Amino acid sequence: MTTPPLRLGVNIDHVATLRNARGSAYPDPVRAALLAIEAGADGITAHLREDRRHIIDRDIERLVEVLTVPLNFEMAATDEMQAIALRHKPHAVCLVPEKREERTTEGGLEVAGDLERLTDFIAPLTEAGCRVSLFIGHDPRQIEAAARSGAPVVELHTGHYTDLVAEGRAEEAALELAGLKQGAQLAHSLGLEVHAGHGLSYDTVSPFAAMPVVRELNIGHFLISEAVFVGLGPAIARMRALMDAARG
Ligand code: PXP
């Protein structure tokens, strides 16, 4: 059996972080998105946070207008964000937990304990043609609940694994990776499409690219950071090459 292709979604949030640090018009995240597509991105991911700390509403409007690849719109499961998604109808909507005080999305979405509300929340997005994905940890309870929510996709949170690797905690990292692998298999066996992302870098991307059931990786902060030194195109091209090599 041949391994299905693996898509790379490039998250451009932190181009907007840099822009907003000065309140200037540059660097423009939409320009970054177009460059990312040229360099081989299969999709563009952007997270409109409640506090608009990086991506702002106008960025989403412009992305919807100009993108030639799917937009993966990350958002919290709130009425405000649902209305914005229903207005723009992006290809994909990724529901993430969101806390004002966090620096980045810290954990996965609580699906099992909020299943009824999330099922109702997802239905109109699906009816509008958006492919909804739920950003979750590898806990089987959350994966099984996701499979009952009406969402066709889960994105597994790789951030805990990448933190453990960065801290040199190899044994714990291996355990977390095993959990993510099992979670990916469980989600796939329940009929969910599996994506993964958060904190991925050249050093940590390979084990996820090598999992045949994983169909998409969403990567942002590392690529934008690397772009400062080598440019966005070369950074993406190298990530793509590592993904392809691991995929075999
Ligand atoms: N996937 C999801 C659901 C996210 O919330 C984020 C961060 O916005 C990413 C992927 C990308 O994470 P990073 O910027 O650390 O690569």
Short mmCIF file of C-alpha atoms and ligand atoms in Angstrom, two decimals:
data_model
loop_
_atom_site.label_atom_id
_atom_site.label_comp_id
_atom_site.label_asym_id
_atom_site.label_seq_id
_atom_site.Cartn_x
_atom_site.Cartn_y
_atom_site.Cartn_z
CA MET A 1 0.00 0.00 0.00
CA THR A 2 1.39 3.45 -0.85
CA THR A 3 1.51 6.06 1.88
CA PRO A 4 -0.95 8.91 1.22
CA PRO A 5 0.56 12.36 0.62
CA LEU A 6 1.30 14.66 3.54
CA ARG A 7 0.24 18.30 3.36
CA LEU A 8 2.16 21.17 4.92
CA GLY A 9 0.06 23.99 6.34
CA VAL A 10 2.15 27.07 7.05
CA ASN A 11 0.95 29.14 9.99
CA ILE A 12 1.64 32.85 9.39
CA ASP A 13 0.50 34.21 12.78
CA HIS A 14 3.92 35.34 13.85
CA VAL A 15 4.52 37.47 10.79
CA ALA A 16 1.59 39.43 12.18
CA THR A 17 3.14 39.35 15.68
CA LEU A 18 6.19 41.15 14.29
CA ARG A 19 4.05 43.65 12.40
CA ASN A 20 1.92 44.38 15.45
CA ALA A 21 4.99 44.91 17.65
CA ARG A 22 5.39 48.28 15.91
CA GLY A 23 1.85 48.94 14.76
CA SER A 24 3.24 49.21 11.22
CA ALA A 25 1.91 47.76 7.96
CA TYR A 26 4.87 45.37 7.61
CA PRO A 27 5.78 42.56 7.57
CA ASP A 28 2.53 41.67 5.81
CA PRO A 29 1.21 38.17 6.68
CA VAL A 30 -0.63 37.99 3.36
CA ARG A 31 2.64 38.53 1.48
CA ALA A 32 4.15 35.77 3.65
CA ALA A 33 1.25 33.48 2.75
CA LEU A 34 1.80 34.02 -0.99
CA LEU A 35 5.52 33.38 -0.59
CA ALA A 36 4.80 30.24 1.44
CA ILE A 37 2.59 28.91 -1.36
CA GLU A 38 5.36 29.56 -3.89
CA ALA A 39 7.75 27.65 -1.62
CA GLY A 40 5.50 24.60 -1.43
CA ALA A 41 2.91 25.16 1.31
CA ASP A 42 -0.26 23.17 0.62
CA GLY A 43 -2.35 25.38 2.87
CA ILE A 44 -2.19 28.50 5.02
CA THR A 45 -3.16 28.51 8.68
CA ALA A 46 -4.08 31.62 10.65
CA HIS A 47 -5.43 31.96 14.19
CA LEU A 48 -7.71 34.90 14.86
CA ARG A 49 -7.49 35.18 18.63
CA GLU A 50 -10.09 36.94 20.72
CA ASP A 51 -7.52 39.61 21.68
CA ARG A 52 -6.26 40.01 18.05
CA ARG A 53 -2.69 39.84 19.31
CA HIS A 54 -1.38 38.74 15.90
CA ILE A 55 -3.81 38.06 13.04
CA ILE A 56 -6.54 40.71 12.76
CA ASP A 57 -9.92 40.59 11.03
CA ARG A 58 -8.62 42.42 7.96
CA ASP A 59 -5.90 39.76 7.48
CA ILE A 60 -8.55 37.06 7.32
CA GLU A 61 -10.60 39.07 4.79
CA ARG A 62 -7.52 39.57 2.59
CA LEU A 63 -6.45 35.92 2.88
CA VAL A 64 -9.91 34.76 1.81
CA GLU A 65 -9.68 37.09 -1.21
CA VAL A 66 -6.23 36.13 -2.47
CA LEU A 67 -5.38 32.57 -1.42
CA THR A 68 -5.09 29.91 -4.09
CA VAL A 69 -4.71 27.11 -1.52
CA PRO A 70 -7.00 26.12 1.38
CA LEU A 71 -7.22 28.44 4.38
CA ASN A 72 -7.25 26.71 7.75
CA PHE A 73 -8.92 29.20 10.09
CA GLU A 74 -8.03 28.53 13.72
CA MET A 75 -10.44 29.91 16.28
CA ALA A 76 -11.98 29.43 19.71
CA ALA A 77 -15.46 27.92 19.85
CA THR A 78 -17.21 31.22 20.57
CA ASP A 79 -20.25 32.87 18.98
CA GLU A 80 -18.13 35.78 17.74
CA MET A 81 -15.71 33.48 15.90
CA GLN A 82 -18.47 31.27 14.55
CA ALA A 83 -20.11 34.33 12.96
CA ILE A 84 -16.79 35.34 11.35
CA ALA A 85 -16.23 31.80 10.02
CA LEU A 86 -19.75 31.63 8.62
CA ARG A 87 -19.19 34.97 6.87
CA HIS A 88 -15.95 33.87 5.18
CA LYS A 89 -16.53 30.12 4.85
CA PRO A 90 -12.84 29.09 4.90
CA HIS A 91 -11.94 25.62 3.63
CA ALA A 92 -11.17 24.45 7.17
CA VAL A 93 -11.97 25.60 10.70
CA CYS A 94 -9.75 24.31 13.48
CA LEU A 95 -11.28 24.71 16.93
CA VAL A 96 -8.71 25.41 19.62
CA PRO A 97 -8.93 26.19 23.33
CA GLU A 98 -8.01 29.77 24.06
CA LYS A 99 -6.99 31.54 27.24
CA ARG A 100 -6.16 35.24 27.26
CA GLU A 101 -3.21 34.82 29.60
CA GLU A 102 -1.47 32.02 27.66
CA ARG A 103 1.48 32.75 25.37
CA THR A 104 0.36 30.10 22.88
CA THR A 105 -2.29 27.36 22.70
CA GLU A 106 -1.24 25.34 25.73
CA GLY A 107 -3.39 22.25 25.76
CA GLY A 108 -5.94 20.43 23.69
CA LEU A 109 -9.62 21.16 23.47
CA GLU A 110 -11.89 19.60 26.12
CA VAL A 111 -14.23 17.70 23.80
CA ALA A 112 -15.51 14.90 26.05
CA GLY A 113 -16.79 17.29 28.72
CA ASP A 114 -18.32 19.71 26.24
CA LEU A 115 -19.59 17.35 23.56
CA GLU A 116 -23.18 18.53 23.31
CA ARG A 117 -22.25 22.21 22.95
CA LEU A 118 -19.45 21.45 20.48
CA THR A 119 -21.70 19.20 18.36
CA ASP A 120 -24.20 22.08 18.07
CA PHE A 121 -21.38 24.51 17.39
CA ILE A 122 -19.86 22.39 14.61
CA ALA A 123 -23.11 21.65 12.72
CA PRO A 124 -23.63 25.08 11.06
CA LEU A 125 -19.94 25.27 10.12
CA THR A 126 -20.19 21.88 8.41
CA GLU A 127 -23.41 22.95 6.68
CA ALA A 128 -21.57 26.03 5.39
CA GLY A 129 -18.99 23.72 3.78
CA CYS A 130 -16.12 24.16 6.28
CA ARG A 131 -14.11 21.09 7.23
CA VAL A 132 -13.99 21.27 11.01
CA SER A 133 -11.03 19.94 12.92
CA LEU A 134 -10.59 19.69 16.69
CA PHE A 135 -7.20 20.40 18.25
CA ILE A 136 -6.79 17.78 20.96
CA GLY A 137 -4.29 15.80 22.98
CA HIS A 138 -3.92 12.06 22.49
CA ASP A 139 -6.21 11.04 25.36
CA PRO A 140 -8.51 8.31 23.94
CA ARG A 141 -11.51 9.91 25.71
CA GLN A 142 -11.04 13.11 23.74
CA ILE A 143 -10.47 11.24 20.47
CA GLU A 144 -13.59 9.09 20.94
CA ALA A 145 -15.63 12.20 21.78
CA ALA A 146 -14.25 13.96 18.68
CA ALA A 147 -15.44 11.06 16.56
CA ARG A 148 -18.98 11.66 17.87
CA SER A 149 -18.90 15.45 17.44
CA GLY A 150 -19.53 15.60 13.72
CA ALA A 151 -16.04 16.96 13.01
CA PRO A 152 -14.27 14.97 10.26
CA VAL A 153 -10.74 15.89 11.39
CA VAL A 154 -8.62 16.00 14.54
CA GLU A 155 -5.32 17.80 14.89
CA LEU A 156 -3.13 16.20 17.54
CA HIS A 157 -1.24 18.63 19.78
CA THR A 158 2.48 17.93 19.42
CA GLY A 159 3.55 20.77 21.73
CA HIS A 160 4.09 18.67 24.85
CA TYR A 161 6.35 16.31 22.88
CA THR A 162 8.40 19.15 21.37
CA ASP A 163 8.80 20.77 24.81
CA LEU A 164 10.08 17.48 26.29
CA VAL A 165 12.57 17.12 23.42
CA ALA A 166 13.77 20.71 23.92
CA GLU A 167 14.26 20.03 27.64
CA GLY A 168 16.30 16.89 26.92
CA ARG A 169 13.76 14.64 28.67
CA ALA A 170 14.22 11.80 26.22
CA GLU A 171 12.34 9.04 28.05
CA GLU A 172 9.26 11.17 28.65
CA ALA A 173 9.42 12.40 25.06
CA ALA A 174 9.47 8.81 23.81
CA LEU A 175 6.41 8.01 25.93
CA GLU A 176 4.57 11.09 24.67
CA LEU A 177 5.44 10.20 21.09
CA ALA A 178 4.13 6.66 21.62
CA GLY A 179 0.89 8.15 22.99
CA LEU A 180 0.56 10.42 19.97
CA LYS A 181 1.17 7.48 17.63
CA GLN A 182 -1.53 5.42 19.36
CA GLY A 183 -3.85 8.41 19.34
CA ALA A 184 -3.31 8.90 15.61
CA GLN A 185 -4.12 5.23 14.98
CA LEU A 186 -7.23 5.37 17.16
CA ALA A 187 -8.51 8.51 15.46
CA HIS A 188 -7.88 6.98 12.03
CA SER A 189 -9.66 3.76 13.02
CA LEU A 190 -12.69 5.84 14.09
CA GLY A 191 -12.84 7.42 10.63
CA LEU A 192 -11.21 10.74 11.49
CA GLU A 193 -8.63 12.43 9.28
CA VAL A 194 -5.52 13.04 11.38
CA HIS A 195 -3.45 16.22 11.40
CA ALA A 196 -0.72 17.22 13.84
CA GLY A 197 1.01 20.38 14.88
CA HIS A 198 2.44 22.79 17.45
CA GLY A 199 6.06 23.50 18.19
CA LEU A 200 7.37 21.39 15.29
CA SER A 201 10.88 22.13 14.00
CA TYR A 202 13.48 20.50 11.75
CA ASP A 203 14.45 18.36 14.78
CA THR A 204 10.98 17.11 15.66
CA VAL A 205 9.02 16.92 12.42
CA SER A 206 10.22 13.53 11.17
CA PRO A 207 8.38 11.09 13.47
CA PHE A 208 5.06 12.78 12.61
CA ALA A 209 5.80 12.94 8.88
CA ALA A 210 6.58 9.21 9.06
CA MET A 211 3.15 8.28 10.46
CA PRO A 212 1.14 7.12 7.42
CA VAL A 213 -2.22 8.06 9.01
CA VAL A 214 -1.13 11.69 9.51
CA ARG A 215 -2.27 13.71 6.50
CA GLU A 216 -1.32 17.27 7.40
CA LEU A 217 1.19 19.10 9.59
CA ASN A 218 0.62 22.71 10.62
CA ILE A 219 3.83 24.56 11.39
CA GLY A 220 4.38 28.23 12.17
CA HIS A 221 6.62 29.68 14.86
CA PHE A 222 9.74 27.72 13.92
CA LEU A 223 9.40 28.50 10.20
CA ILE A 224 8.92 32.22 10.79
CA SER A 225 11.87 32.22 13.21
CA GLU A 226 14.10 30.40 10.74
CA ALA A 227 12.99 32.81 8.01
CA VAL A 228 14.74 35.64 9.89
CA PHE A 229 18.04 33.93 9.06
CA VAL A 230 17.52 32.12 5.75
CA GLY A 231 14.33 33.56 4.28
CA LEU A 232 10.85 32.07 4.34
CA GLY A 233 11.13 30.20 1.03
CA PRO A 234 14.30 28.27 1.95
CA ALA A 235 12.98 27.53 5.47
CA ILE A 236 9.79 26.02 4.05
CA ALA A 237 11.68 24.14 1.33
CA ARG A 238 13.92 22.53 3.94
CA MET A 239 10.96 21.56 6.12
CA ARG A 240 9.22 20.09 3.07
CA ALA A 241 12.36 18.09 2.19
CA LEU A 242 12.59 16.68 5.74
CA MET A 243 8.90 15.75 5.65
CA ASP A 244 9.30 14.01 2.29
CA ALA A 245 12.44 12.15 3.44
CA ALA A 246 10.69 10.89 6.60
CA ARG A 247 7.59 9.92 4.62
CA GLY A 248 9.80 7.74 2.43
N1 PXP B 1 -1.81 23.89 15.10
C1 PXP B 1 -2.59 24.57 15.96
C2 PXP B 1 -3.97 24.09 16.20
C3 PXP B 1 -2.12 25.73 16.60
O1 PXP B 1 -2.89 26.40 17.48
C4 PXP B 1 -0.83 26.21 16.29
C5 PXP B 1 -0.33 27.47 16.90
O2 PXP B 1 -1.10 28.53 16.50
C6 PXP B 1 -0.06 25.47 15.38
C7 PXP B 1 -0.57 24.30 14.81
C8 PXP B 1 1.32 25.90 14.98
O3 PXP B 1 2.16 25.88 16.06
P1 PXP B 1 3.61 26.52 15.93
O4 PXP B 1 3.42 27.97 15.60
O5 PXP B 1 4.22 26.27 17.26
O6 PXP B 1 4.31 25.77 14.81
#
